[in-house]
Tab-separated table of C-alpha atoms and ligand atoms in Angstrom:
chain	number	residue	atom	x	y	z
Z	27	MET	CA	15.316	63.509	-1.009
Z	28	PRO	CA	17.654	61.494	1.292
Z	29	HIS	CA	20.388	59.740	-0.654
Z	30	TYR	CA	22.580	56.806	0.436
Z	31	ASN	CA	25.575	55.279	-1.250
Z	32	TYR	CA	24.362	51.984	0.220
Z	33	LEU	CA	20.766	51.299	1.104
Z	34	ILE	CA	19.882	48.042	2.867
Z	35	ILE	CA	16.353	46.687	3.176
Z	36	GLY	CA	16.205	44.283	6.113
Z	37	GLY	CA	17.517	44.448	9.640
Z	38	GLY	CA	18.650	40.903	10.356
Z	39	MET	CA	22.030	39.169	10.525
Z	40	THR	CA	22.514	39.436	6.756
Z	41	ALA	CA	22.038	43.201	6.869
Z	42	ALA	CA	24.425	43.560	9.824
Z	43	ALA	CA	27.049	41.447	8.064
Z	44	ALA	CA	26.623	43.533	4.908
Z	45	VAL	CA	27.381	46.706	6.863
Z	46	ASN	CA	30.630	45.105	8.054
Z	47	GLY	CA	31.416	44.011	4.492
Z	48	ILE	CA	30.866	47.513	3.124
Z	49	ARG	CA	33.072	49.037	5.799
Z	50	GLU	CA	35.894	46.572	5.101
Z	51	VAL	CA	36.145	48.231	1.693
Z	52	ASP	CA	34.633	51.703	2.001
Z	53	ALA	CA	35.186	53.618	5.238
Z	54	ASN	CA	33.042	56.621	4.407
Z	55	GLY	CA	30.140	55.859	2.060
Z	56	SER	CA	26.736	56.653	3.568
Z	57	ILE	CA	24.634	53.659	4.635
Z	58	GLY	CA	20.886	53.615	5.325
Z	59	LEU	CA	19.184	50.535	6.774
Z	60	PHE	CA	15.419	49.931	6.834
Z	61	SER	CA	13.976	47.293	9.123
Z	62	MET	CA	10.388	46.446	9.932
Z	63	GLU	CA	11.480	45.318	13.395
Z	64	PRO	CA	11.602	47.978	16.111
Z	65	ASP	CA	14.871	46.486	17.393
Z	66	PRO	CA	18.278	47.040	15.803
Z	67	PRO	CA	20.009	44.002	14.224
Z	68	TYR	CA	20.858	41.097	16.541
Z	69	ASP	CA	22.005	37.492	16.455
Z	70	ARG	CA	19.001	35.227	16.040
Z	71	PRO	CA	20.353	31.790	17.132
Z	72	PRO	CA	20.541	32.653	20.865
Z	73	LEU	CA	16.777	33.323	20.899
Z	74	SER	CA	16.095	29.589	20.829
Z	75	LYS	CA	19.371	28.392	22.384
Z	76	GLY	CA	21.790	30.399	24.571
Z	77	LEU	CA	19.304	32.838	26.092
Z	78	TRP	CA	17.604	29.862	27.742
Z	79	LYS	CA	20.899	28.634	29.184
Z	80	GLY	CA	21.963	31.809	30.938
Z	81	THR	CA	23.354	33.965	28.107
Z	82	ALA	CA	22.361	37.582	28.750
Z	83	LEU	CA	20.034	39.339	26.300
Z	84	GLU	CA	22.494	42.272	26.033
Z	85	THR	CA	24.984	40.027	24.231
Z	86	ILE	CA	22.839	39.472	21.136
Z	87	TRP	CA	23.029	42.979	19.643
Z	88	ARG	CA	25.240	43.419	16.590
Z	89	GLN	CA	27.844	46.092	17.209
Z	90	PHE	CA	28.027	48.460	14.299
Z	91	GLU	CA	27.363	51.913	15.755
Z	92	LYS	CA	30.905	52.869	14.805
Z	93	HIS	CA	29.988	52.335	11.162
Z	94	GLY	CA	27.706	55.359	11.116
Z	95	VAL	CA	24.611	53.650	9.768
Z	96	GLU	CA	21.358	55.585	9.607
Z	97	LEU	CA	18.794	53.169	11.036
Z	98	HIS	CA	15.131	53.392	10.037
Z	99	LEU	CA	13.566	50.953	12.496
Z	100	GLY	CA	9.924	49.884	12.516
Z	101	CYS	CA	9.825	51.099	8.935
Z	102	ARG	CA	8.551	49.185	5.921
Z	103	VAL	CA	9.784	49.873	2.415
Z	104	GLN	CA	6.690	49.946	0.226
Z	105	SER	CA	8.241	49.876	-3.212
Z	106	ILE	CA	11.449	49.968	-5.198
Z	107	ASN	CA	11.942	51.796	-8.459
Z	108	PRO	CA	15.035	50.115	-9.893
Z	109	HIS	CA	15.294	52.512	-12.860
Z	110	GLN	CA	15.294	55.664	-10.758
Z	111	LYS	CA	17.279	53.874	-8.022
Z	112	GLN	CA	14.761	54.890	-5.430
Z	113	VAL	CA	12.730	53.294	-2.642
Z	114	ILE	CA	9.590	54.642	-0.995
Z	115	ASP	CA	8.982	53.970	2.693
Z	116	ASP	CA	5.671	53.655	4.529
Z	117	ASN	CA	5.596	57.408	5.248
Z	118	GLY	CA	5.675	58.029	1.519
Z	119	THR	CA	9.250	59.373	1.687
Z	120	SER	CA	11.552	58.571	-1.235
Z	121	HIS	CA	15.177	57.593	-0.661
Z	122	THR	CA	17.670	57.209	-3.460
Z	123	PHE	CA	20.673	54.888	-3.591
Z	124	ASP	CA	23.779	54.035	-5.556
Z	125	LYS	CA	23.689	50.388	-4.420
Z	126	LEU	CA	20.769	48.518	-2.873
Z	127	LEU	CA	20.762	45.274	-0.881
Z	128	LEU	CA	17.620	43.195	-0.420
Z	129	ALA	CA	18.200	41.318	2.825
Z	130	THR	CA	14.493	40.886	3.397
Z	131	GLY	CA	14.609	37.479	5.116
Z	132	GLY	CA	11.459	35.486	5.681
Z	133	THR	CA	8.091	35.621	7.408
Z	134	PRO	CA	6.895	32.754	9.611
Z	135	ARG	CA	4.157	30.638	8.113
Z	136	ARG	CA	0.933	30.901	10.048
Z	137	LEU	CA	-1.822	28.442	10.739
Z	138	PRO	CA	-5.083	29.084	8.928
Z	139	PHE	CA	-6.914	30.196	12.059
Z	140	GLY	CA	-6.235	33.731	13.157
Z	141	THR	CA	-5.374	33.958	16.798
Z	142	GLU	CA	-2.902	36.276	18.429
Z	143	GLN	CA	-2.318	33.650	21.124
Z	144	ILE	CA	0.147	31.713	18.964
Z	145	ILE	CA	3.730	32.961	19.109
Z	146	TYR	CA	5.224	32.360	15.639
Z	147	PHE	CA	8.733	32.361	17.006
Z	148	ARG	CA	11.295	34.343	15.023
Z	149	THR	CA	12.162	37.751	16.463
Z	150	VAL	CA	13.549	39.082	19.721
Z	151	GLU	CA	10.044	40.416	20.405
Z	152	ASP	CA	8.740	36.830	20.123
Z	153	TYR	CA	11.482	35.799	22.549
Z	154	ARG	CA	10.366	38.486	25.028
Z	155	ARG	CA	6.769	37.293	24.719
Z	156	LEU	CA	7.728	33.666	25.308
Z	157	ARG	CA	9.993	34.600	28.216
Z	158	ALA	CA	7.149	36.547	29.855
Z	159	LEU	CA	4.804	33.611	29.299
Z	160	ALA	CA	7.317	31.141	30.760
Z	161	GLU	CA	7.840	33.333	33.814
Z	162	ASN	CA	4.183	33.223	34.766
Z	163	HIS	CA	2.917	29.928	33.347
Z	164	GLN	CA	3.796	26.282	33.248
Z	165	ARG	CA	2.330	24.394	30.312
Z	166	VAL	CA	3.262	25.277	26.729
Z	167	CYS	CA	2.273	23.667	23.427
Z	168	VAL	CA	4.962	23.705	20.738
Z	169	ILE	CA	3.727	23.190	17.177
Z	170	GLY	CA	6.214	21.853	14.613
Z	171	GLY	CA	9.173	19.493	14.879
Z	172	GLY	CA	11.714	21.444	12.776
Z	173	PHE	CA	14.491	23.729	14.001
Z	174	ILE	CA	12.374	26.153	15.999
Z	175	GLY	CA	10.050	23.495	17.424
Z	176	SER	CA	12.846	21.213	18.627
Z	177	GLU	CA	15.084	23.987	19.993
Z	178	VAL	CA	12.290	25.917	21.721
Z	179	ALA	CA	10.816	22.731	23.226
Z	180	ALA	CA	14.244	21.771	24.608
Z	181	ALA	CA	14.823	25.322	25.894
Z	182	LEU	CA	11.481	25.438	27.714
Z	183	ALA	CA	11.894	21.942	29.164
Z	184	MET	CA	15.369	22.862	30.442
Z	185	ASN	CA	13.714	25.768	32.216
Z	186	GLY	CA	11.311	23.490	34.052
Z	187	LYS	CA	8.293	23.985	31.802
Z	188	GLN	CA	5.796	21.290	30.853
Z	189	VAL	CA	6.044	21.049	27.080
Z	190	VAL	CA	3.660	19.304	24.704
Z	191	MET	CA	4.925	19.062	21.122
Z	192	VAL	CA	2.406	18.559	18.329
Z	193	ILE	CA	4.135	17.264	15.207
Z	194	PRO	CA	2.524	16.037	11.990
Z	195	GLU	CA	5.442	13.756	11.156
Z	196	PRO	CA	6.434	10.506	12.953
Z	197	THR	CA	9.728	11.901	14.296
Z	198	ILE	CA	11.423	15.114	15.374
Z	199	GLY	CA	13.443	16.626	12.510
Z	200	SER	CA	12.028	14.105	10.076
Z	201	ARG	CA	13.051	16.156	7.032
Z	202	ILE	CA	16.753	15.875	7.814
Z	203	PHE	CA	17.339	12.970	10.197
Z	204	PRO	CA	17.115	9.304	9.185
Z	205	ASN	CA	14.234	7.473	10.815
Z	206	ASP	CA	16.265	5.624	13.466
Z	207	LEU	CA	17.928	8.839	14.643
Z	208	GLY	CA	14.540	10.559	14.635
Z	209	LEU	CA	13.054	7.768	16.774
Z	210	PHE	CA	16.002	8.066	19.141
Z	211	LEU	CA	15.322	11.822	19.390
Z	212	ASN	CA	11.657	11.163	20.145
Z	213	ASP	CA	12.687	8.914	23.072
Z	214	TYR	CA	15.336	11.357	24.186
Z	215	PHE	CA	12.869	14.262	24.301
Z	216	ARG	CA	10.375	12.070	26.195
Z	217	GLN	CA	13.057	11.169	28.735
Z	218	LYS	CA	13.627	14.883	29.212
Z	219	GLY	CA	9.966	15.221	30.155
Z	220	VAL	CA	8.596	16.544	26.837
Z	221	GLU	CA	5.222	15.099	25.877
Z	222	LEU	CA	5.187	14.232	22.180
Z	223	LEU	CA	1.994	14.037	20.188
Z	224	MET	CA	3.242	12.642	16.892
Z	225	GLN	CA	1.395	12.506	13.588
Z	226	GLU	CA	-1.073	14.978	14.949
Z	227	LYS	CA	-2.008	18.385	13.643
Z	228	VAL	CA	-3.587	21.384	15.309
Z	229	VAL	CA	-7.010	22.164	13.860
Z	230	LYS	CA	-8.337	24.788	16.241
Z	231	VAL	CA	-7.176	27.076	19.027
Z	232	GLU	CA	-9.594	28.635	21.472
Z	233	GLY	CA	-9.026	30.959	24.399
Z	234	ARG	CA	-10.959	29.844	27.496
Z	235	ALA	CA	-10.797	31.753	30.793
Z	236	GLU	CA	-7.142	31.630	31.885
Z	237	SER	CA	-6.089	28.863	29.519
Z	238	ILE	CA	-5.998	27.926	25.852
Z	239	VAL	CA	-7.662	24.869	24.386
Z	240	VAL	CA	-5.859	23.321	21.441
Z	241	LYS	CA	-7.844	20.911	19.336
Z	242	ILE	CA	-5.682	18.359	17.566
Z	243	SER	CA	-6.499	15.754	14.977
Z	244	SER	CA	-4.686	12.493	14.237
Z	245	MET	CA	-3.133	12.437	10.772
Z	246	GLU	CA	-3.872	8.696	10.564
Z	247	THR	CA	-7.370	8.337	11.976
Z	248	SER	CA	-8.677	11.953	12.021
Z	249	ARG	CA	-9.671	11.320	15.637
Z	250	GLU	CA	-9.878	14.660	17.445
Z	251	ARG	CA	-9.026	15.539	21.015
Z	252	GLU	CA	-8.228	18.599	23.089
Z	253	ILE	CA	-5.285	19.646	25.178
Z	254	VAL	CA	-5.287	22.556	27.588
Z	255	VAL	CA	-2.205	24.760	27.843
Z	256	ASP	CA	-1.139	28.209	29.010
Z	257	GLY	CA	0.581	29.260	25.798
Z	258	ILE	CA	1.451	28.176	22.254
Z	259	VAL	CA	4.619	28.564	20.192
Z	260	ALA	CA	4.776	27.583	16.540
Z	261	GLY	CA	7.685	26.961	14.201
Z	262	ILE	CA	6.180	25.743	10.972
Z	263	GLY	CA	8.647	27.217	8.515
Z	264	ILE	CA	9.116	30.559	6.826
Z	265	GLN	CA	8.233	32.081	3.475
Z	266	PRO	CA	11.013	34.139	1.877
Z	267	ASN	CA	10.100	37.814	1.573
Z	268	VAL	CA	10.309	38.281	-2.182
Z	269	GLU	CA	7.263	40.474	-2.822
Z	270	LEU	CA	9.152	43.775	-3.030
Z	271	ALA	CA	11.625	42.274	-5.488
Z	272	GLN	CA	8.826	40.714	-7.514
Z	273	ALA	CA	6.854	43.965	-7.696
Z	274	ALA	CA	10.008	45.773	-8.834
Z	275	GLY	CA	10.392	43.316	-11.718
Z	276	LEU	CA	13.440	41.490	-10.371
Z	277	LYS	CA	13.830	37.834	-11.277
Z	278	VAL	CA	12.351	35.609	-8.552
Z	279	GLU	CA	12.288	31.793	-8.556
Z	280	HIS	CA	11.665	30.313	-5.085
Z	281	GLY	CA	13.828	33.239	-3.932
Z	282	ILE	CA	15.386	36.413	-5.329
Z	283	VAL	CA	17.691	35.163	-8.064
Z	284	VAL	CA	21.294	36.374	-7.743
Z	285	ASP	CA	24.422	35.608	-9.731
Z	286	GLU	CA	27.673	34.422	-8.198
Z	287	PHE	CA	28.535	38.039	-7.258
Z	288	LEU	CA	25.142	38.301	-5.507
Z	289	ARG	CA	23.764	40.756	-8.060
Z	290	THR	CA	20.071	40.480	-8.876
Z	291	SER	CA	18.713	40.786	-12.389
Z	292	TYR	CA	18.939	44.604	-12.028
Z	293	PRO	CA	22.240	46.475	-12.002
Z	294	ASP	CA	23.305	47.826	-8.600
Z	295	ILE	CA	20.707	45.771	-6.723
Z	296	TYR	CA	22.015	42.867	-4.670
Z	297	SER	CA	20.356	40.255	-2.489
Z	298	ALA	CA	21.580	37.921	0.266
Z	299	GLY	CA	20.375	35.790	3.168
Z	300	ASP	CA	17.165	33.775	3.595
Z	301	ALA	CA	15.434	35.439	0.626
Z	302	ALA	CA	18.176	35.002	-1.977
Z	303	ALA	CA	18.527	32.038	-4.346
Z	304	PHE	CA	22.160	31.519	-5.367
Z	305	TYR	CA	24.137	29.013	-7.379
Z	306	ASN	CA	26.435	26.761	-5.364
Z	307	PRO	CA	29.128	25.031	-7.452
Z	308	SER	CA	29.695	22.152	-5.005
Z	309	LEU	CA	26.053	21.144	-5.230
Z	310	GLY	CA	25.826	22.212	-8.865
Z	311	LYS	CA	22.523	23.962	-8.412
Z	312	ARG	CA	20.719	27.041	-7.163
Z	313	ILE	CA	19.818	26.940	-3.470
Z	314	ARG	CA	18.270	29.129	-0.801
Z	315	VAL	CA	19.565	28.724	2.732
Z	316	GLU	CA	17.877	29.860	5.961
Z	317	HIS	CA	20.742	29.553	8.444
Z	318	GLU	CA	23.149	31.811	10.337
Z	319	ASP	CA	26.367	30.911	8.489
Z	320	ASN	CA	24.780	31.822	5.172
Z	321	ALA	CA	23.356	35.085	6.553
Z	322	ASN	CA	26.754	36.147	7.842
Z	323	SER	CA	28.953	34.969	4.955
Z	324	MET	CA	26.617	36.017	2.168
Z	325	GLY	CA	25.721	39.328	3.797
Z	326	ARG	CA	29.371	40.216	4.225
Z	327	LEU	CA	30.260	39.323	0.649
Z	328	ALA	CA	27.273	41.252	-0.714
Z	329	GLY	CA	28.461	44.284	1.265
Z	330	ARG	CA	31.999	43.959	-0.089
Z	331	ASN	CA	30.774	43.578	-3.664
Z	332	MET	CA	28.431	46.558	-3.335
Z	333	ALA	CA	31.541	48.503	-2.331
Z	334	GLU	CA	33.206	47.611	-5.635
Z	335	GLU	CA	34.903	44.320	-4.776
Z	336	ASP	CA	34.426	41.506	-7.266
Z	337	GLU	CA	34.267	38.297	-5.244
Z	338	LEU	CA	32.420	35.095	-6.032
Z	339	TYR	CA	30.080	33.577	-3.459
Z	340	HIS	CA	30.961	29.900	-3.615
Z	341	HIS	CA	30.597	29.177	0.073
Z	342	LEU	CA	28.603	26.084	1.020
Z	343	PRO	CA	26.926	27.166	4.268
Z	344	SER	CA	26.869	25.039	7.394
Z	345	PHE	CA	24.332	24.955	10.205
Z	346	TYR	CA	24.145	23.633	13.750
Z	347	SER	CA	21.752	22.999	16.581
Z	348	ASP	CA	21.677	22.255	20.290
Z	349	LEU	CA	19.061	19.953	21.774
Z	350	PHE	CA	19.526	19.538	25.525
Z	351	GLU	CA	23.013	17.976	25.820
Z	352	LEU	CA	23.089	16.939	22.162
Z	353	GLY	CA	24.643	19.054	19.471
Z	354	TYR	CA	25.546	18.789	15.833
Z	355	GLU	CA	26.949	20.626	12.847
Z	356	ALA	CA	25.937	19.944	9.282
Z	357	VAL	CA	26.728	21.055	5.787
Z	358	GLY	CA	25.160	20.596	2.362
Z	359	GLU	CA	21.851	18.951	1.572
Z	360	LEU	CA	20.458	16.862	4.388
Z	361	SER	CA	17.485	15.171	2.862
Z	362	THR	CA	15.950	11.917	3.936
Z	363	GLN	CA	15.152	11.416	0.231
Z	364	HIS	CA	18.890	10.777	-0.304
Z	365	GLU	CA	20.732	7.514	0.247
Z	366	ILE	CA	21.977	7.563	3.832
Z	367	ILE	CA	25.178	6.054	5.186
Z	368	ALA	CA	25.569	6.247	8.939
Z	369	ASP	CA	28.973	5.826	10.539
Z	370	TRP	CA	28.457	5.765	14.294
Z	371	LYS	CA	31.270	5.672	16.781
Z	372	LYS	CA	28.594	5.385	19.477
Z	373	PRO	CA	25.044	4.861	18.124
Z	374	ASN	CA	23.013	8.083	18.255
Z	375	GLN	CA	25.644	9.702	20.479
Z	376	GLU	CA	28.613	10.366	18.249
Z	377	GLY	CA	29.049	9.770	14.543
Z	378	VAL	CA	28.826	11.003	10.985
Z	379	ILE	CA	25.954	10.582	8.547
Z	380	TYR	CA	26.526	10.946	4.807
Z	381	TYR	CA	23.709	11.833	2.422
Z	382	LEU	CA	24.319	10.609	-1.134
Z	383	GLU	CA	22.620	11.160	-4.452
Z	384	ASN	CA	23.822	9.682	-7.746
Z	385	ASN	CA	26.943	8.312	-6.029
Z	386	ARG	CA	27.941	11.755	-4.761
Z	387	VAL	CA	27.993	13.034	-1.209
Z	388	ARG	CA	25.478	15.888	-1.052
Z	389	GLY	CA	25.389	16.491	2.685
Z	390	VAL	CA	27.117	15.535	5.932
Z	391	LEU	CA	25.704	15.497	9.459
Z	392	LEU	CA	28.361	15.696	12.181
Z	393	TRP	CA	26.556	14.407	15.247
Z	394	ASN	CA	28.515	15.435	18.305
Z	395	VAL	CA	31.596	15.480	16.054
Z	396	TRP	CA	33.359	18.833	15.920
Z	397	SER	CA	35.799	20.843	13.772
Z	398	GLN	CA	34.989	18.795	10.669
Z	399	VAL	CA	32.823	21.204	8.700
Z	400	ASP	CA	35.589	22.183	6.265
Z	401	ALA	CA	36.534	18.546	5.689
Z	402	ALA	CA	32.849	17.785	5.026
Z	403	ARG	CA	32.659	20.706	2.586
Z	404	SER	CA	35.655	19.373	0.655
Z	405	LEU	CA	34.044	15.960	0.478
Z	406	ILE	CA	30.826	17.421	-0.946
Z	407	ALA	CA	32.860	19.308	-3.565
Z	408	GLU	CA	34.377	16.023	-4.819
Z	409	VAL	CA	32.610	14.614	-7.838
Z	410	GLY	CA	32.769	10.954	-6.752
Z	411	PRO	CA	31.675	8.276	-7.408
Z	412	PHE	CA	32.106	7.264	-3.791
Z	413	ASP	CA	32.849	3.845	-2.497
Z	414	ARG	CA	30.361	3.531	0.364
Z	415	GLN	CA	32.741	1.344	2.371
Z	416	LYS	CA	35.473	3.972	2.127
Z	417	LEU	CA	33.175	6.629	3.556
Z	418	LYS	CA	33.101	4.678	6.818
Z	419	GLY	CA	35.811	6.193	8.947
Z	420	TYR	CA	36.470	8.996	6.417
Z	421	LEU	CA	35.532	11.664	8.958
Z	422	PRO	CA	36.734	12.924	11.367
Z	423	ARG	CA	39.953	13.913	9.586
Z	424	PRO	CA	42.988	14.977	11.570
Z	425	PRO	CA	43.315	18.782	11.689
Z	426	SER	CA	45.243	20.133	8.676
Z	427	LYS	CA	48.477	21.929	9.501
S	512	NAP	P1	11.545	24.342	9.660
S	512	NAP	O1	12.831	23.902	10.252
S	512	NAP	O2	11.388	24.408	8.201
S	512	NAP	O3	10.457	23.350	10.293
S	512	NAP	C1	9.104	23.554	10.153
S	512	NAP	C2	8.430	22.235	10.472
S	512	NAP	O4	7.051	22.497	10.677
S	512	NAP	C3	8.563	21.236	9.349
S	512	NAP	O5	8.842	19.983	9.914
S	512	NAP	C4	7.189	21.281	8.715
S	512	NAP	O6	6.782	20.058	8.156
S	512	NAP	C5	6.325	21.539	9.918
S	512	NAP	N1	5.017	22.085	9.587
S	512	NAP	C6	4.616	22.709	8.459
S	512	NAP	N2	3.322	23.042	8.569
S	512	NAP	C7	2.905	22.612	9.771
S	512	NAP	C8	1.663	22.649	10.451
S	512	NAP	N3	0.585	23.209	9.919
S	512	NAP	N4	1.609	22.106	11.701
S	512	NAP	C9	2.712	21.572	12.269
S	512	NAP	N5	3.896	21.489	11.660
S	512	NAP	C10	3.986	22.009	10.426
S	512	NAP	O7	11.132	25.797	10.163
S	512	NAP	P2	11.142	26.433	11.614
S	512	NAP	O8	11.439	25.421	12.649
S	512	NAP	O9	9.867	27.202	11.713
S	512	NAP	O10	12.341	27.446	11.540
S	512	NAP	C11	12.169	28.677	10.817
S	512	NAP	C12	13.446	29.059	10.131
S	512	NAP	O11	14.454	29.382	11.058
S	512	NAP	C13	13.985	27.960	9.272
S	512	NAP	O12	14.382	28.565	8.107
S	512	NAP	C14	15.170	27.436	10.016
S	512	NAP	O13	16.191	26.988	9.145
S	512	NAP	C15	15.623	28.650	10.794
S	512	NAP	N6	16.226	28.210	12.067
S	512	NAP	C16	17.424	27.602	12.014
S	512	NAP	C17	17.992	27.152	13.180
S	512	NAP	C18	19.325	26.481	13.123
S	512	NAP	O14	20.003	26.571	12.095
S	512	NAP	N7	19.719	25.806	14.192
S	512	NAP	C19	17.335	27.293	14.393
S	512	NAP	C20	16.096	27.915	14.404
S	512	NAP	C21	15.543	28.367	13.224
S	512	NAP	P3	6.890	19.808	6.579
S	512	NAP	O15	8.316	19.508	6.362
S	512	NAP	O16	6.005	18.635	6.387
S	512	NAP	O17	6.417	21.055	5.901
């Protein structure tokens, strides 16, 4: 029976970062990595950003060959036996471990009508499919106005494609951006040539000869109409992959529950990345984060702790996005349910937005404002109460020496 000192389930950025973390501490322990994807680990953000602006596909691969990892690609782990410290793969082979990491990530949500014509954009294979589509066709429907929807729509439009976005909400990014910024984004996308069908949902997709007919329905009036496109991409959120953990009896609550050392409820089993729910002291609660910074920082720390370090994960992850010429960084909880204080240097072009709850700053959006993520993190860690007037002009801070 194959045995690994470190066995990792998942082949994303978290898994790759964990390998680095292990090797920072343990140069020789054996590492086995199981991934359902046929491709080795890679950076995901370029799939919806840089690769559409000239970055070469070769640059996305994570470099860890030197770490001597045994890769099991295109391979699904069927079950975990935490007592016998054993996993069984889809060939029925058992593998034993000293330490196990669940870096199982998430699976894109799907619409309730089964069609293979919709690209639920997440993996490099989805990128290849969309690239091939864009090379031969012109008109693409993008479903969803979140991170994937907005970035992929911008990427396609920048590559000369006709893009129609179908979004159930009234604005792009309506979960995180205040309404006026969302309305600005709607106009901005329209100016860039993107057709926006707001407060509409897709109710049917039908292949017809060379094209695809998308039936959409108004959220307000239920009036239905059809649009004809060459391809469809959807970004309607992900579900964390917690089933393996659940079946193994690990504690799961909206994510695989880990302590501050990233240990699950079973000894020697760790979890990190999109699937893991961890306690963040700045926010004073358990969160689950689906962004790159968390994948990299949490994966690395999980790897180090599996290799006998004893470090607390207290990092408050940041995230960022690029939309045509606009860009931002953000940290903490960006929720339009919070009280919002906007401090614009130039309206909708450059400024800082603070998200408050119970007189505390819970999140900060740095809109075209750079190198301020650490200062924003420190602000979120402060207990307050905050004087709203004093927040105006608080960021950007001069660089600390
Ligand atoms: P997302 O950012 O959660 O956005 C999904 C959007 O789709 C939400 O606005 C959601 O609305 C909407 N939606 C849900 N059901 C829908 C339906 N049936 N029809 C149309 N829209 C629907 O998720 P995502 O864009 O799919 O991204 C997937 C994951 O990748 C996320 O975890 C994201 O954080 C990550 N990602 C991050 C970045 C970045 O950090 N820059 C970039 C790309 C991807 P409701 O809110 O009403 O449910």
